[in-house]
XYZ file of C-alpha atoms in Angstrom:
580
model
C -15.553 -12.628 -12.461
C -18.083 -15.831 -12.205
C -15.616 -17.383 -9.427
C -16.380 -14.077 -7.148
C -18.801 -13.937 -4.368
C -20.488 -10.757 -3.949
C -21.926 -9.634 -0.515
C -23.954 -6.599 0.185
C -23.072 -4.640 3.791
C -26.608 -4.774 5.472
C -25.545 -2.292 8.355
C -28.293 -0.635 9.729
C -28.856 2.672 11.534
C -30.688 5.832 11.305
C -29.524 7.328 7.998
C -32.670 10.054 7.692
C -31.017 11.638 11.231
C -27.272 11.495 9.841
C -28.354 12.979 6.657
C -30.265 15.533 8.214
C -27.685 16.417 10.928
C -24.546 16.270 8.736
C -25.844 17.689 5.466
C -25.384 14.957 3.178
C -27.548 12.460 1.014
C -28.868 9.193 2.168
C -26.392 7.216 0.080
C -23.418 9.055 2.339
C -25.271 8.252 5.436
C -25.140 4.827 4.540
C -21.378 4.415 3.680
C -20.815 6.180 6.636
C -22.694 3.518 9.202
C -21.087 0.754 6.828
C -17.675 2.054 7.995
C -19.082 1.749 11.910
C -19.701 5.343 11.779
C -22.771 6.047 13.861
C -22.285 8.436 16.907
C -22.221 12.119 16.022
C -18.763 12.533 17.611
C -17.086 10.006 15.532
C -18.756 10.924 12.155
C -17.516 14.722 12.675
C -14.180 13.753 13.473
C -14.349 11.417 10.399
C -15.167 13.876 7.939
C -13.701 16.864 8.988
C -10.287 15.608 11.172
C -8.133 18.058 12.735
C -4.660 18.154 13.773
C -5.453 18.645 17.435
C -7.068 14.978 17.276
C -3.634 13.294 17.051
C -2.636 11.097 19.805
C -0.102 12.781 22.352
C 3.507 11.456 21.689
C 4.069 10.705 25.414
C 1.904 7.666 25.446
C 4.673 5.911 23.080
C 6.893 3.904 25.567
C 10.020 5.223 26.548
C 9.223 8.373 24.562
C 10.796 10.881 27.552
C 13.240 8.278 28.194
C 14.655 8.629 24.503
C 13.913 12.231 24.085
C 16.280 12.730 27.319
C 19.226 10.890 25.667
C 18.625 13.251 22.386
C 18.527 16.226 24.495
C 22.178 15.320 26.438
C 23.444 14.334 23.084
C 22.648 17.546 21.647
C 23.775 19.737 24.311
C 27.426 17.521 24.206
C 27.583 17.740 20.878
C 27.897 13.880 20.465
C 28.005 12.042 16.845
C 24.650 10.508 16.113
C 23.882 8.175 13.533
C 20.511 7.194 12.300
C 19.752 3.489 11.246
C 16.801 3.888 8.721
C 14.979 0.992 6.053
C 14.983 0.609 2.639
C 11.251 0.637 2.204
C 9.139 4.012 2.039
C 8.386 4.062 5.792
C 12.219 3.651 6.559
C 13.028 6.570 3.958
C 10.554 8.837 5.516
C 11.381 8.015 8.662
C 15.158 8.723 8.334
C 14.329 12.060 6.528
C 11.923 13.018 9.549
C 14.631 12.406 12.099
C 17.709 13.907 10.037
C 15.374 16.929 9.379
C 14.497 17.327 13.079
C 17.893 16.867 14.447
C 19.808 19.176 12.025
C 17.386 21.855 12.751
C 18.486 21.513 16.395
C 22.178 21.959 15.589
C 22.925 17.911 15.952
C 26.129 16.124 14.431
C 24.080 13.651 12.820
C 24.338 11.263 9.585
C 22.654 8.088 8.629
C 23.066 4.858 7.086
C 20.102 2.828 4.918
C 20.963 -0.843 4.959
C 21.489 -2.303 1.428
C 18.669 -4.840 0.495
C 20.960 -7.657 -1.003
C 24.484 -6.840 0.925
C 22.584 -6.478 4.594
C 19.234 -7.903 4.498
C 16.587 -6.278 6.627
C 16.842 -4.348 9.316
C 20.512 -3.415 11.286
C 23.350 -5.634 10.216
C 26.297 -6.607 11.774
C 28.069 -4.508 9.114
C 26.470 -1.390 9.760
C 27.502 -1.617 13.624
C 31.117 -2.410 12.801
C 30.978 0.626 10.583
C 29.576 2.843 13.202
C 32.113 1.380 15.705
C 34.903 2.225 13.712
C 33.542 5.864 12.983
C 33.567 6.638 16.858
C 29.710 7.098 16.703
C 27.946 8.277 20.212
C 24.587 7.364 19.630
C 22.900 5.277 17.628
C 19.074 6.211 16.810
C 16.943 3.697 14.929
C 14.100 4.236 12.792
C 11.358 1.438 11.720
C 13.768 -1.014 12.582
C 15.781 -2.494 15.269
C 13.158 -4.446 17.638
C 14.244 -7.842 16.433
C 18.089 -6.825 16.281
C 18.979 -7.990 19.811
C 22.539 -9.309 19.193
C 23.248 -6.130 16.956
C 21.991 -4.026 19.921
C 23.673 -6.006 22.198
C 27.263 -5.366 19.937
C 26.651 -1.585 20.009
C 26.084 -1.579 23.731
C 29.173 -3.200 24.433
C 31.051 -0.863 22.529
C 30.159 1.908 24.625
C 27.594 3.410 21.981
C 24.040 5.000 23.147
C 21.457 2.985 21.021
C 17.980 4.203 21.025
C 15.219 2.018 19.286
C 12.164 3.298 17.638
C 10.271 1.088 15.605
C 6.628 -0.046 15.014
C 6.788 -3.932 14.226
C 5.833 -6.684 16.707
C 8.642 -7.332 19.418
C 9.519 -10.857 20.225
C 9.852 -12.514 23.557
C 12.851 -10.377 24.690
C 13.389 -6.671 23.890
C 16.792 -5.634 22.661
C 18.843 -4.519 25.520
C 18.816 -0.563 24.140
C 18.912 2.567 26.743
C 15.214 3.042 25.179
C 12.939 1.299 23.331
C 10.019 3.523 22.002
C 7.721 0.939 19.615
C 3.932 1.288 20.298
C 3.441 -2.434 19.999
C 5.513 -3.322 23.169
C 3.381 -5.386 25.595
C 3.208 -2.550 28.183
C 2.271 0.034 25.664
C -1.317 1.889 25.959
C -0.934 3.413 22.811
C -4.223 3.128 20.948
C -3.683 3.016 17.476
C -1.293 1.187 14.837
C 1.059 4.126 13.469
C 3.900 3.291 10.909
C 7.625 3.764 12.089
C 7.764 7.001 10.342
C 4.915 8.564 12.327
C 6.565 7.166 15.664
C 9.769 9.000 14.529
C 7.809 12.493 13.813
C 5.609 12.081 17.453
C 9.364 11.831 18.949
C 10.788 14.695 17.094
C 7.316 16.710 18.136
C 7.746 16.015 21.962
C 12.095 16.733 21.649
C 10.729 19.911 20.236
C 8.543 20.610 22.652
C 10.879 19.775 25.510
C 13.266 22.373 24.300
C 10.566 24.965 23.615
C 11.883 24.802 19.760
C 8.434 25.111 18.247
C 6.404 22.435 16.583
C 7.430 19.935 14.459
C 4.643 17.878 13.115
C 2.511 20.469 11.429
C 5.082 21.122 8.354
C 5.644 17.388 8.014
C 2.296 15.812 7.587
C 3.271 15.358 3.774
C 5.895 12.751 4.286
C 4.241 11.289 7.208
C 1.067 10.642 4.755
C 3.692 9.170 2.279
C 4.808 6.352 4.769
C 1.428 6.029 6.257
C -0.070 5.071 3.029
C 2.652 3.076 1.501
C 3.301 1.239 4.805
C -0.863 0.173 4.515
C -1.663 1.315 7.937
C -5.509 1.772 8.631
C -6.828 4.951 7.266
C -8.741 5.470 10.319
C -8.338 7.347 13.510
C -5.364 9.337 13.515
C -3.998 7.706 10.272
C -7.164 9.348 8.316
C -5.974 12.614 9.992
C -2.450 12.678 8.879
C -3.122 11.551 5.410
C -6.038 13.882 4.883
C -4.035 16.617 6.429
C -0.918 15.576 4.515
C -2.788 15.470 1.028
C -3.383 19.075 1.200
C -0.020 19.777 1.734
C 1.186 17.620 -1.220
C -1.520 19.409 -3.311
C 0.215 23.136 -2.209
C 3.278 21.584 -3.190
C 5.008 22.424 0.175
C 7.801 19.683 -0.162
C 10.207 20.514 -2.849
C 11.362 16.717 -3.240
C 7.944 15.364 -3.662
C 6.970 18.274 -5.837
C 9.533 17.108 -7.962
C 8.677 13.600 -8.073
C 5.093 14.351 -8.608
C 6.309 16.275 -11.798
C 8.493 13.108 -12.911
C 5.803 10.895 -12.672
C 3.191 13.468 -14.789
C 1.217 13.731 -11.428
C -1.194 16.961 -11.318
C -0.363 18.111 -7.876
C -3.691 19.803 -7.519
C -5.387 16.057 -7.782
C -2.978 14.117 -5.955
C -4.794 11.339 -3.636
C -3.801 8.649 -1.690
C -4.080 6.368 -4.704
C -1.110 8.284 -6.060
C 1.032 7.882 -2.829
C 0.585 4.177 -2.881
C 0.557 3.462 -6.556
C 2.977 6.026 -8.054
C 5.238 8.045 -5.717
C 5.872 5.295 -3.294
C 6.694 2.953 -5.540
C 9.561 5.258 -7.126
C 11.276 5.406 -3.452
C 10.669 1.465 -2.877
C 12.239 0.936 -6.608
C 15.648 2.640 -6.092
C 15.937 0.524 -2.885
C 15.590 -2.706 -4.675
C 17.839 -2.131 -7.655
C 20.034 0.458 -6.693
C 20.040 2.049 -2.463
C 17.583 3.694 -0.736
C 19.893 6.329 0.372
C 18.904 7.929 -2.963
C 15.164 8.175 -1.923
C 16.196 9.946 1.557
C 18.534 12.269 -0.674
C 15.425 13.268 -2.669
C 13.642 14.397 0.400
C 16.503 15.946 2.123
C 17.216 18.291 -1.241
C 16.917 21.874 -0.727
C 17.939 22.931 -4.140
C 15.546 22.729 -7.288
C 18.125 21.317 -9.745
C 19.123 18.419 -7.146
C 15.494 17.633 -6.148
C 14.905 17.311 -9.874
C 17.794 15.160 -10.612
C 17.065 12.645 -7.902
C 13.185 12.791 -8.788
C 14.252 11.678 -12.436
C 16.654 8.956 -11.080
C 13.899 7.619 -8.688
C 11.399 7.626 -11.835
C 13.741 5.979 -13.996
C 14.422 3.097 -11.351
C 10.489 2.465 -11.484
C 10.057 2.235 -15.000
C 12.917 -0.530 -15.169
C 11.324 -2.246 -12.127
C 8.134 -2.563 -13.759
C 9.514 -3.686 -16.792
C 11.369 -6.575 -14.850
C 8.308 -7.278 -12.909
C 6.238 -7.670 -15.678
C 8.695 -9.972 -17.462
C 8.489 -12.123 -14.415
C 4.760 -11.920 -14.183
C 4.313 -12.782 -17.823
C 6.794 -15.943 -17.131
C 4.794 -17.480 -14.070
C 1.490 -17.031 -15.752
C 2.934 -18.701 -18.943
C 3.834 -21.499 -16.344
C 0.430 -21.251 -14.703
C -1.033 -21.582 -18.118
C 0.709 -25.053 -18.741
C -0.727 -26.636 -15.702
C -4.025 -28.587 -16.665
C -5.752 -26.788 -14.341
C -5.493 -24.657 -11.290
C -4.401 -26.596 -8.134
C -6.102 -26.329 -4.760
C -3.122 -25.593 -3.018
C -0.051 -22.780 -2.228
C 1.443 -22.342 -5.756
C 5.297 -22.359 -6.147
C 7.211 -20.670 -9.438
C 11.087 -20.962 -9.413
C 12.169 -17.778 -11.636
C 15.852 -18.093 -11.517
C 16.479 -14.644 -13.547
C 14.462 -12.665 -11.083
C 15.839 -10.387 -9.247
C 15.170 -11.477 -5.500
C 14.413 -7.735 -4.573
C 11.420 -8.441 -7.187
C 10.135 -11.971 -5.954
C 7.647 -10.101 -3.408
C 6.248 -7.859 -6.071
C 5.882 -10.721 -8.862
C 4.117 -13.060 -6.031
C 1.536 -10.343 -5.297
C 0.422 -9.892 -8.962
C 0.428 -13.644 -9.651
C -1.878 -14.049 -6.844
C -4.260 -11.106 -7.840
C -4.178 -12.853 -11.320
C -5.292 -16.490 -9.971
C -6.720 -15.985 -6.418
C -4.208 -18.621 -4.917
C -1.338 -18.123 -2.353
C 1.828 -17.844 -4.242
C 5.639 -18.254 -3.806
C 8.448 -17.091 -6.071
C 11.729 -18.509 -5.482
C 14.577 -17.567 -7.361
C 18.754 -17.653 -6.992
C 20.420 -15.863 -4.339
C 23.702 -13.888 -4.578
C 25.310 -16.661 -2.160
C 26.036 -19.887 -4.203
C 23.786 -22.737 -3.850
C 20.948 -20.780 -2.331
C 17.397 -19.910 -3.110
C 15.353 -16.827 -1.607
C 11.930 -16.001 -1.856
C 8.702 -14.077 -0.962
C 5.233 -15.277 -0.522
C 1.863 -13.469 -0.742
C -1.575 -14.763 0.365
C -4.820 -14.574 -0.146
C -7.640 -13.776 2.875
C -8.038 -16.222 5.425
C -4.834 -18.387 4.678
C -1.540 -17.616 6.535
C 1.572 -18.537 4.371
C 3.493 -17.860 7.686
C 1.871 -20.974 9.355
C 2.319 -22.795 6.237
C 5.975 -22.163 6.245
C 6.214 -23.325 9.970
C 5.033 -26.757 8.472
C 7.997 -26.724 6.190
C 10.638 -25.424 8.686
C 12.904 -28.298 8.442
C 13.249 -27.793 4.997
C 14.153 -24.027 5.075
C 17.348 -22.217 6.156
C 15.462 -19.369 7.247
C 11.795 -17.931 7.221
C 9.671 -14.895 8.502
C 6.798 -13.097 8.180
C 3.121 -12.994 9.009
C -0.390 -14.042 7.498
C -0.475 -12.214 4.307
C 3.493 -11.961 3.373
C 6.530 -14.073 3.966
C 10.227 -14.408 2.880
C 12.149 -17.577 3.204
C 15.801 -19.270 1.889
C 16.796 -22.606 1.127
C 19.148 -24.994 -0.483
C 18.994 -25.552 -4.184
C 18.977 -29.022 -3.724
C 15.870 -29.040 -1.488
C 13.668 -27.067 -4.117
C 11.822 -30.608 -5.069
C 11.098 -31.702 -1.662
C 9.834 -27.846 -0.715
C 7.476 -27.955 -3.858
C 5.996 -31.513 -2.606
C 6.055 -30.059 1.005
C 4.009 -27.115 0.099
C 1.517 -29.463 -1.947
C 1.234 -31.720 1.233
C 0.271 -28.745 3.894
C -0.831 -25.598 1.574
C -4.346 -26.965 0.802
C -6.950 -24.447 0.341
C -10.546 -25.413 1.469
C -12.856 -24.353 -1.469
C -14.624 -21.559 0.549
C -11.511 -19.568 0.318
C -10.458 -20.089 -3.210
C -13.337 -17.679 -4.228
C -12.740 -14.108 -3.960
C -14.971 -12.052 -1.949
C -16.088 -8.796 -2.515
C -18.225 -6.437 -0.236
C -20.655 -3.873 -1.456
C -21.698 -0.797 -0.019
C -25.276 0.228 -2.013
C -27.327 -1.487 -4.610
C -27.592 1.864 -6.430
C -29.313 2.856 -9.805
C -27.366 4.802 -12.248
C -29.891 7.516 -11.868
C -28.640 8.581 -8.265
C -25.272 9.385 -10.045
C -24.548 13.035 -10.083
C -22.143 15.960 -9.394
C -23.686 16.288 -5.965
C -23.463 12.896 -4.627
C -19.483 13.135 -6.038
C -18.925 15.968 -4.035
C -20.070 14.288 -0.859
C -18.370 11.109 -1.431
C -15.005 13.317 -1.214
C -15.688 13.968 2.316
C -14.886 10.321 2.875
C -11.307 10.319 1.159
C -8.735 9.353 1.496
C -9.379 5.787 0.733
C -7.117 2.766 1.190
C -6.563 0.466 3.979
C -9.406 0.409 6.335
C -11.455 2.882 4.375
C -11.996 1.462 1.065
C -13.610 3.252 -1.841
C -17.134 3.011 -1.693
C -18.504 0.246 -4.249
C -21.936 0.330 -5.663
C -23.842 -2.507 -7.554
C -26.602 -2.599 -10.035
C -28.236 -5.832 -11.104
C -29.250 -6.571 -14.624
C -27.516 -3.697 -16.398
C -28.587 -3.077 -19.976
C -25.185 -3.061 -21.895
C -26.052 -1.686 -25.080
C -23.019 -0.658 -26.885
C -19.035 -1.286 -26.508
C -16.244 0.724 -28.018
C -12.269 0.690 -27.577
C -10.738 3.925 -25.811
C -7.283 4.951 -24.948
C -4.454 5.719 -26.855
C -3.454 2.252 -27.806
C -7.234 0.923 -27.394
C -6.431 -0.939 -24.250
C -9.458 -0.400 -22.780
C -13.253 -0.525 -23.317
C -15.744 2.358 -23.353
C -19.458 0.584 -22.128
C -22.591 2.021 -22.648
C -25.811 1.207 -20.584
C -29.369 1.755 -21.143
C -31.534 2.454 -17.839
C -34.862 4.495 -17.562
C -34.646 5.944 -21.621
C -30.917 7.518 -21.076
C -27.570 6.153 -21.629
C -24.771 5.919 -18.742
C -21.144 6.090 -20.243
C -18.769 3.413 -18.144
C -15.113 2.660 -18.889
C -13.762 -0.800 -18.072
C -9.749 -0.847 -17.250
C -9.254 -4.602 -16.566
C -8.518 -6.180 -19.984
C -10.508 -5.367 -22.746
C -9.417 -8.565 -24.515
C -10.367 -10.882 -21.823
C -13.625 -9.145 -21.630
C -14.566 -9.624 -25.051
C -13.583 -12.928 -25.161
C -15.846 -13.669 -22.335
C -18.724 -12.023 -24.250
C -18.074 -14.186 -27.258
C -17.905 -17.734 -25.383
C -20.808 -16.516 -23.676
C -23.000 -14.865 -26.483
C -20.919 -15.570 -29.543
C -19.214 -13.864 -32.090
C -22.365 -12.482 -33.858
C -24.105 -10.753 -30.744
C -20.402 -8.811 -29.864
C -20.275 -7.353 -33.210
C -23.959 -6.166 -32.926
C -22.964 -4.837 -29.941
C -20.152 -2.853 -31.660
C -22.828 -1.222 -33.789
C -25.371 -0.590 -30.901
C -27.728 -3.409 -32.722
C -28.397 -5.245 -29.567
C -28.114 -5.363 -25.906
C -26.978 -7.921 -23.089
C -27.516 -7.951 -19.214
C -24.924 -7.862 -16.840
C -24.815 -7.485 -13.049
C -22.168 -4.882 -12.487
C -19.989 -3.484 -9.653
C -18.701 0.035 -10.201
C -17.825 2.997 -8.697
C -18.538 6.253 -10.060
C -16.168 9.252 -10.735
C -15.660 12.811 -12.244
C -14.879 12.771 -16.077
C -13.451 16.004 -17.331
C -12.786 16.185 -20.973
C -11.761 20.029 -22.097
C -14.429 22.072 -20.621
C -17.028 19.444 -20.023
C -17.737 17.560 -16.958
C -19.737 14.165 -16.515
C -19.982 11.171 -14.132
C -18.734 8.377 -15.779
C -19.283 4.589 -14.367
C -15.780 2.903 -13.754
C -16.791 -0.797 -13.975
C -15.029 -2.960 -11.337
C -16.714 -6.097 -11.751
C -19.244 -7.953 -13.483
C -21.059 -11.205 -13.793
C -23.585 -12.667 -16.415
C -27.503 -12.696 -15.659
C -28.483 -16.428 -15.717
């Protein structure tokens, strides 16, 4: 925690006017301004988003052209095949296209690439299978924008191919009959949306053209899941989709997702964006990593309760196995890190031959969080003599640029600033390690984790009214973070173990003659060890017994804690620093 740099957001605005006009307290007015919301219209759309505010799908490039091909194919009963992707966005997008077209009477099926056999995107094998099966039209979702040779092969075979994607195009677009990607250079689509939302917008347009009613309203829950899991910024229409989609999830309107929530032990009435990104989404991702992502599509398509329940249990089981394998590899990497005399000032590389290549990115991300350095995890590939890996970076450091400087040593690489993948021959591992140390130096100012504080807020402000008003700012996620408060020189007067296995701590603070209860989830053992090193074992023993106190600067978020029929405001500690 001492290596963190805390910064207070000092944006200014007419907090009193915002507070009065929208009936919220000054802390909420400050939070709105911190998010760049100062105009009344902006604030109203943010606090109370409406479906009507979504961008018209006709603004997507080639949208009308693509729907024209689909209309014609429905009329002529052409065989349609959807090519999806193995992540949550691709799975959700495949479901949306399948559902939309099936309800219009289409002759349609789908294929999802196998992570290890096909790799990312459209593979040659998938195109060859479509040709052999006599497919008339291929419709992609969340993929295809970079599949130039595969698209050309399908078109040469007489197949109509329609691309829907949301990734950055290269210099050349694929030679498809229509390319619908909001990131095309000639696109005026105003926001970044995920692949599943592109697909849903196109289904809405197709339904409108066919006077078949509206498609979007019934599918906001699946769109919300894809949006959160693909880490889209929760602003503008993405925020509207997720906020309205969460309401549908709370009402259990989608059978498959309701059963998945049950399998994960989630109370549907309290489901949040957190549960989408860190509980439900990982279950769908896990089956794509360890088995085949088509099982995720089958869950979403399931119409019988028994089928949905069986698929949900299967996905949950795969995620539990994924977590176990991931934790084993993270522990191994951290053991290797602990063997170093000091934390290096360059990008870190770990060779974990026993790590499943589909888990390398998750492991890299967790190790990065533990040491706050860019991390590369390499593992043995199914291809003899080859290593494959994933990299995850920190703010301000582009792992893609670092890999560019290692290009001559790599067989293949790709990605962006924060995440990348690569493959290389095993005999070049030593050279790659040396090259990373040469080109991957991290300047001191970037090696320090930064935390942006919304407000310096005394505990006396914490009450149910503040939490109720704060809920208007939900859903929280990328682009709309959960409010983070700070309090200087808190008096910590007591500590206690908590949880079924004593894995976290209860912390009790004293302010103005009143005791406030807090909880610390980020490692009880490490916290206690840090206190002992700072204040001595005798002081820590006295804290257990409420015989002394120490002072800490605190980062926190409040939450409503329910125990039986009792409710209280609890302080969730997000970080601390010692008072010098």
